[in-house]
CSV table of C-alpha atoms and ligand atoms in Angstrom, one decimal:
chain,number,residue,atom,x,y,z
L,1,UNK,CA,0.0,0.0,0.0
L,2,UNK,CA,1.3,3.5,-0.9
L,3,UNK,CA,1.2,6.5,1.4
L,4,UNK,CA,-2.2,7.9,0.9
L,5,UNK,CA,-3.3,11.6,0.6
L,6,UNK,CA,-6.7,12.0,2.3
L,7,UNK,CA,-9.6,13.8,0.6
L,8,UNK,CA,-11.2,16.7,2.4
L,9,UNK,CA,-14.1,14.3,3.3
L,10,UNK,CA,-11.7,11.8,4.8
L,11,UNK,CA,-9.9,14.5,6.7
L,12,UNK,CA,-13.2,15.7,8.2
L,13,UNK,CA,-13.9,12.2,9.5
L,14,UNK,CA,-10.3,11.9,10.9
L,15,UNK,CA,-10.8,15.3,12.7
L,16,UNK,CA,-13.9,13.9,14.3
L,17,UNK,CA,-12.2,10.7,15.3
L,18,UNK,CA,-9.3,12.7,16.7
L,19,UNK,CA,-11.6,15.0,18.7
L,20,UNK,CA,-13.4,12.0,20.2
L,21,UNK,CA,-10.1,10.3,21.1
L,22,UNK,CA,-8.8,13.5,22.7
L,23,UNK,CA,-11.9,13.7,24.9
L,24,UNK,CA,-11.4,10.0,25.9
L,25,UNK,CA,-7.8,10.7,26.9
L,26,UNK,CA,-8.8,13.8,28.8
L,27,UNK,CA,-11.4,12.0,30.8
L,28,UNK,CA,-9.6,8.8,31.2
L,29,UNK,CA,-6.4,10.4,32.4
L,30,UNK,CA,-8.3,12.1,35.2
L,31,UNK,CA,-9.8,8.8,36.3
L,32,UNK,CA,-6.5,7.0,37.1
L,33,UNK,CA,-6.3,6.5,40.8
L,34,UNK,CA,-4.2,4.3,43.1
L,35,UNK,CA,-6.1,1.0,43.8
L,36,UNK,CA,-7.5,0.7,40.4
L,37,UNK,CA,-6.5,-2.3,38.3
L,38,UNK,CA,-5.3,-1.9,34.7
L,39,UNK,CA,-8.4,-3.8,33.7
L,40,UNK,CA,-10.6,-1.2,35.4
L,41,UNK,CA,-8.9,1.4,33.2
L,42,UNK,CA,-9.5,-0.7,30.1
L,43,UNK,CA,-13.2,-1.1,30.9
L,44,UNK,CA,-13.6,2.6,31.6
L,45,UNK,CA,-11.8,3.6,28.4
L,46,UNK,CA,-13.8,1.1,26.3
L,47,UNK,CA,-17.1,2.4,27.7
L,48,UNK,CA,-16.0,6.0,26.9
L,49,UNK,CA,-15.1,5.1,23.3
L,50,UNK,CA,-18.4,3.3,22.8
L,51,UNK,CA,-20.4,6.1,24.3
L,52,UNK,CA,-19.3,8.2,21.3
L,53,UNK,CA,-20.6,5.5,19.0
L,54,UNK,CA,-17.0,4.6,18.1
L,55,UNK,CA,-15.2,1.3,17.9
L,56,UNK,CA,-12.1,0.7,20.0
L,57,UNK,CA,-9.6,-0.1,17.2
L,58,UNK,CA,-7.1,-2.1,19.3
L,59,UNK,CA,-9.7,-4.7,20.5
L,60,UNK,CA,-8.8,-8.0,18.7
L,61,UNK,CA,-6.3,-6.2,16.5
L,62,UNK,CA,-3.8,-9.0,15.6
L,63,UNK,CA,-5.2,-10.8,18.7
L,64,UNK,CA,-4.7,-7.9,21.2
L,65,UNK,CA,-7.3,-8.7,23.8
L,66,UNK,CA,-8.2,-5.2,25.1
L,67,UNK,CA,-9.3,-1.7,24.1
L,68,UNK,CA,-6.7,0.3,25.9
L,69,UNK,CA,-3.0,-0.5,26.1
L,70,UNK,CA,-2.1,0.2,29.8
L,71,UNK,CA,1.7,0.2,30.4
L,72,UNK,CA,3.0,0.8,33.9
L,73,UNK,CA,6.5,2.2,34.8
L,74,UNK,CA,9.1,0.0,33.0
L,75,UNK,CA,6.5,-1.2,30.5
L,76,UNK,CA,7.0,0.7,27.3
L,77,UNK,CA,3.8,-0.1,25.3
L,78,UNK,CA,1.1,-2.7,24.6
L,79,UNK,CA,0.6,-3.6,28.3
L,80,UNK,CA,-2.3,-6.0,28.6
L,81,UNK,CA,-4.9,-4.8,31.1
L,82,UNK,CA,-5.2,-7.3,34.1
L,83,UNK,CA,-7.4,-7.5,37.2
L,84,UNK,CA,-4.3,-8.3,39.2
L,85,UNK,CA,-2.2,-5.3,38.2
L,86,UNK,CA,-3.0,-2.6,40.7
L,87,UNK,CA,-2.0,1.0,40.1
L,88,UNK,CA,0.0,2.6,43.0
L,89,UNK,CA,0.8,6.2,44.0
L,90,UNK,CA,4.0,7.2,42.3
L,91,UNK,CA,3.4,5.0,39.2
L,92,UNK,CA,3.6,6.4,35.7
L,93,UNK,CA,1.0,4.9,33.4
L,94,UNK,CA,1.0,5.0,29.6
L,95,UNK,CA,-2.5,4.9,28.1
L,96,UNK,CA,-2.6,4.2,24.4
L,97,UNK,CA,-6.0,4.1,22.7
L,98,UNK,CA,-7.4,4.1,19.2
L,99,UNK,CA,-10.9,4.8,17.9
L,100,UNK,CA,-12.7,4.2,14.6
L,101,UNK,CA,-15.3,6.8,13.6
L,102,UNK,CA,-17.2,6.1,10.4
L,103,UNK,CA,-14.4,4.0,9.1
L,104,UNK,CA,-11.6,6.3,10.0
L,105,UNK,CA,-9.0,5.9,12.7
L,106,UNK,CA,-7.3,8.0,15.3
L,107,UNK,CA,-4.5,6.8,17.6
L,108,UNK,CA,-3.0,8.6,20.6
L,109,UNK,CA,-1.1,7.9,23.8
L,110,UNK,CA,-0.4,9.8,27.0
L,111,UNK,CA,1.7,8.9,30.0
L,112,UNK,CA,0.0,10.1,33.3
L,113,UNK,CA,1.6,10.5,36.7
L,114,UNK,CA,-0.3,8.9,39.5
L,115,UNK,CA,-0.2,11.3,42.5
L,116,UNK,CA,3.3,12.4,43.5
L,117,UNK,CA,6.0,10.8,41.2
L,118,UNK,CA,9.8,11.2,41.3
L,119,UNK,CA,11.4,14.2,39.7
L,120,UNK,CA,13.0,12.0,37.2
L,121,UNK,CA,9.7,10.4,36.2
L,122,UNK,CA,8.1,13.9,35.8
L,123,UNK,CA,11.0,15.1,33.6
L,124,UNK,CA,10.8,11.9,31.5
L,125,UNK,CA,7.1,12.5,30.8
L,126,UNK,CA,7.6,16.2,30.0
L,127,UNK,CA,10.6,15.6,27.7
L,128,UNK,CA,9.0,12.7,25.9
L,129,UNK,CA,6.0,15.0,25.2
L,130,UNK,CA,8.4,17.7,24.0
L,131,UNK,CA,10.2,15.3,21.7
L,132,UNK,CA,6.9,14.9,19.9
L,133,UNK,CA,6.5,18.6,19.5
L,134,UNK,CA,10.2,19.0,18.3
L,135,UNK,CA,9.1,16.6,15.6
L,136,UNK,CA,6.1,18.8,14.9
L,137,UNK,CA,8.4,21.7,14.2
L,138,UNK,CA,9.6,19.7,11.1
L,139,UNK,CA,6.2,18.2,10.1
L,140,UNK,CA,5.4,20.4,7.2
L,141,UNK,CA,4.9,19.8,3.5
L,142,UNK,CA,8.1,19.8,1.5
L,143,UNK,CA,10.2,18.5,4.4
L,144,UNK,CA,11.1,14.8,4.6
L,145,UNK,CA,9.7,12.2,6.9
L,146,UNK,CA,13.0,11.6,8.7
L,147,UNK,CA,13.3,15.3,9.5
L,148,UNK,CA,10.5,14.5,12.0
L,149,UNK,CA,12.3,11.3,13.2
L,150,UNK,CA,15.6,13.1,13.6
L,151,UNK,CA,14.1,16.0,15.5
L,152,UNK,CA,12.3,13.7,17.9
L,153,UNK,CA,15.2,11.4,18.5
L,154,UNK,CA,17.9,14.1,18.8
L,155,UNK,CA,15.9,16.0,21.3
L,156,UNK,CA,15.3,13.0,23.6
L,157,UNK,CA,18.9,11.7,23.2
L,158,UNK,CA,20.4,14.9,24.5
L,159,UNK,CA,19.2,14.0,28.0
L,160,UNK,CA,20.9,10.6,27.8
L,161,UNK,CA,17.6,8.9,27.4
L,162,UNK,CA,17.2,5.6,25.5
L,163,UNK,CA,15.1,6.3,22.3
L,164,UNK,CA,13.3,3.1,21.5
L,165,UNK,CA,14.1,1.9,18.0
L,166,UNK,CA,12.3,-1.4,17.9
L,167,UNK,CA,8.8,0.3,17.5
L,168,UNK,CA,7.8,3.1,15.2
L,169,UNK,CA,5.0,5.5,14.4
L,170,UNK,CA,2.9,5.0,11.3
L,171,UNK,CA,0.6,6.3,8.7
L,172,UNK,CA,-3.1,6.1,9.7
L,173,UNK,CA,-6.5,6.6,8.0
L,174,UNK,CA,-9.0,3.9,7.0
L,175,UNK,CA,-6.5,1.5,8.6
L,176,UNK,CA,-4.8,1.8,12.0
L,177,UNK,CA,-1.4,1.1,10.5
L,178,UNK,CA,-0.6,2.5,7.1
L,179,UNK,CA,2.6,3.4,5.3
L,180,UNK,CA,5.0,5.0,6.1
L,181,UNK,CA,6.7,3.6,9.1
L,182,UNK,CA,7.9,6.5,11.3
L,183,UNK,CA,11.1,6.0,13.3
L,184,UNK,CA,11.8,8.1,16.4
L,185,UNK,CA,15.5,8.4,15.7
L,186,UNK,CA,17.8,9.9,13.1
L,187,UNK,CA,18.3,7.1,10.4
L,188,UNK,CA,21.5,7.0,8.4
L,189,UNK,CA,22.5,10.3,6.8
L,190,UNK,CA,21.8,8.8,3.3
L,191,UNK,CA,18.1,8.3,4.0
L,192,UNK,CA,15.6,11.0,4.2
L,193,UNK,CA,12.3,9.2,3.9
L,194,UNK,CA,9.3,10.3,1.8
L,195,UNK,CA,8.6,13.9,1.0
L,196,UNK,CA,5.7,15.2,3.2
L,197,UNK,CA,2.6,16.3,1.4
L,198,UNK,CA,-0.5,18.1,2.5
L,199,UNK,CA,-3.3,15.5,3.3
L,200,UNK,CA,-1.0,12.9,4.7
L,201,UNK,CA,-2.1,11.7,8.1
L,202,UNK,CA,0.4,10.2,10.5
L,203,UNK,CA,0.7,8.8,14.0
L,204,UNK,CA,3.9,10.1,15.6
L,205,UNK,CA,4.7,8.3,18.8
L,206,UNK,CA,8.0,8.6,20.6
L,207,UNK,CA,8.7,5.9,23.3
L,208,UNK,CA,11.5,7.1,25.5
L,209,UNK,CA,13.3,5.3,28.3
L,210,UNK,CA,15.3,6.7,31.2
L,211,UNK,CA,18.0,4.0,30.7
L,212,UNK,CA,18.8,1.8,27.7
L,213,UNK,CA,16.9,2.0,24.5
L,214,UNK,CA,16.8,-1.8,24.4
L,215,UNK,CA,13.4,-3.5,25.0
L,216,UNK,CA,12.1,-7.0,25.5
L,217,UNK,CA,8.8,-8.7,24.8
L,218,UNK,CA,7.2,-10.5,27.7
L,219,UNK,CA,5.8,-14.0,27.5
L,220,UNK,CA,2.3,-12.6,26.9
L,221,UNK,CA,3.8,-11.7,23.4
L,222,UNK,CA,2.5,-8.1,23.7
L,223,UNK,CA,3.9,-6.2,26.7
L,224,UNK,CA,7.1,-4.5,25.8
L,225,UNK,CA,9.4,-3.6,28.7
L,226,UNK,CA,12.7,-1.9,29.1
L,227,UNK,CA,15.6,-4.3,29.2
L,228,UNK,CA,17.1,-2.6,32.3
L,229,UNK,CA,13.8,-2.0,34.0
L,230,UNK,CA,14.1,1.7,33.8
L,231,UNK,CA,11.0,3.9,33.4
L,232,UNK,CA,9.5,4.5,30.0
L,233,UNK,CA,7.1,7.2,28.7
L,234,UNK,CA,5.0,7.4,25.5
L,235,UNK,CA,3.3,10.4,23.8
L,236,UNK,CA,1.4,10.0,20.5
L,237,UNK,CA,-1.0,12.0,18.4
L,238,UNK,CA,-2.6,11.6,15.0
L,239,UNK,CA,-1.6,14.6,12.8
L,240,UNK,CA,-2.4,16.0,9.5
L,241,UNK,CA,0.3,17.4,7.2
L,242,UNK,CA,-0.5,20.9,5.8
L,243,UNK,CA,1.5,23.6,3.9
L,244,UNK,CA,2.1,25.2,7.3
L,245,UNK,CA,2.1,23.9,10.9
L,246,UNK,CA,0.7,20.4,11.2
L,247,UNK,CA,-2.8,20.0,12.5
L,248,UNK,CA,-2.7,17.8,15.6
L,249,UNK,CA,-6.0,16.0,15.4
L,250,UNK,CA,-6.0,14.3,18.9
L,251,UNK,CA,-4.8,17.2,21.1
L,252,UNK,CA,-7.0,17.6,24.2
L,253,UNK,CA,-8.8,20.8,25.2
L,254,UNK,CA,-6.7,20.9,28.4
L,255,UNK,CA,-3.6,20.7,26.3
L,256,UNK,CA,-4.7,23.5,24.1
L,257,UNK,CA,-5.6,25.6,27.1
L,258,UNK,CA,-2.2,24.8,28.6
L,259,UNK,CA,-0.5,26.4,25.5
L,260,UNK,CA,0.6,23.2,23.7
L,261,UNK,CA,-0.1,24.8,20.3
L,262,UNK,CA,2.8,27.1,21.1
L,263,UNK,CA,5.2,24.2,21.7
L,264,UNK,CA,5.9,23.9,17.9
W,1,MF3,N1,-0.3,3.0,19.1
W,1,MF3,C1,-0.1,1.6,19.1
W,1,MF3,C2,0.6,1.2,17.7
W,1,MF3,O1,0.5,2.0,16.8
W,1,MF3,C3,-1.3,0.8,19.2
W,1,MF3,C4,-1.1,-0.6,19.4
W,1,MF3,S1,-2.4,-1.4,18.8
W,1,MF3,C5,-2.6,-2.9,19.5
W,1,MF3,O2,1.2,0.2,17.6
W,1,MF3,F1,-3.8,-3.2,19.2
W,1,MF3,F2,-1.8,-3.7,18.9
W,1,MF3,F3,-2.4,-2.9,20.8
W,2,CO,CO1,0.3,4.1,17.0
């Protein structure tokens, strides 16, 4: 499949999907409390998604058994919600969710701090988020895809963080995963990636570890963890490439009010 340019009708549907997903993240993030299980979070998230008449896109995707990927502390992504995994004060919890609205997808992730977390955890969350926005500074028509990748990766690496290379962002639209694959690091200097064009829709999703970039897959075949057990954070949005600044389709109202549109 080639990288697709969405029509204005498709873009309108993706805007709606993004807005709904942003609302889900905004509400779900505020619900995370010590004592909840990761399965409680999944149930709540799925209920919210369905309340908008949307389908949770992750459910049964390649056999993934839940609607929300809930990844705690050293878990990087694709944590499987469980009744036995209880959230504690001081945890950082990555919530990754996808919705389908009238056939079109939106995909977004946030890492939330539960109560008081360590200074290093707080910085990791903030800098992972900012690495996404550094990528957004380059996400404009005429630039190349790996301009985004390089900006994301270089920003995070300057803090000594491990930038996960085994998982990537992706194109998105009528499918959750479309071309192109979007690395979060600077590839070889001979490769630039495709030229960005207005109407491309992408899911950019840095996964950043305090320690090593190396990750492992657990026996459940989904949960990705850091090899050295260091903390990991994830920040993802579905974006639309334009002639100017990218449109971030899954930004929450709280984030807009907090001035995130000025971060890129
Ligand atoms: N944002 C994640 C990704 O793009 C979503 C995982 S989907 C799952 O890979 F269904 F496989 F969990
Ligand atoms: Co994604």
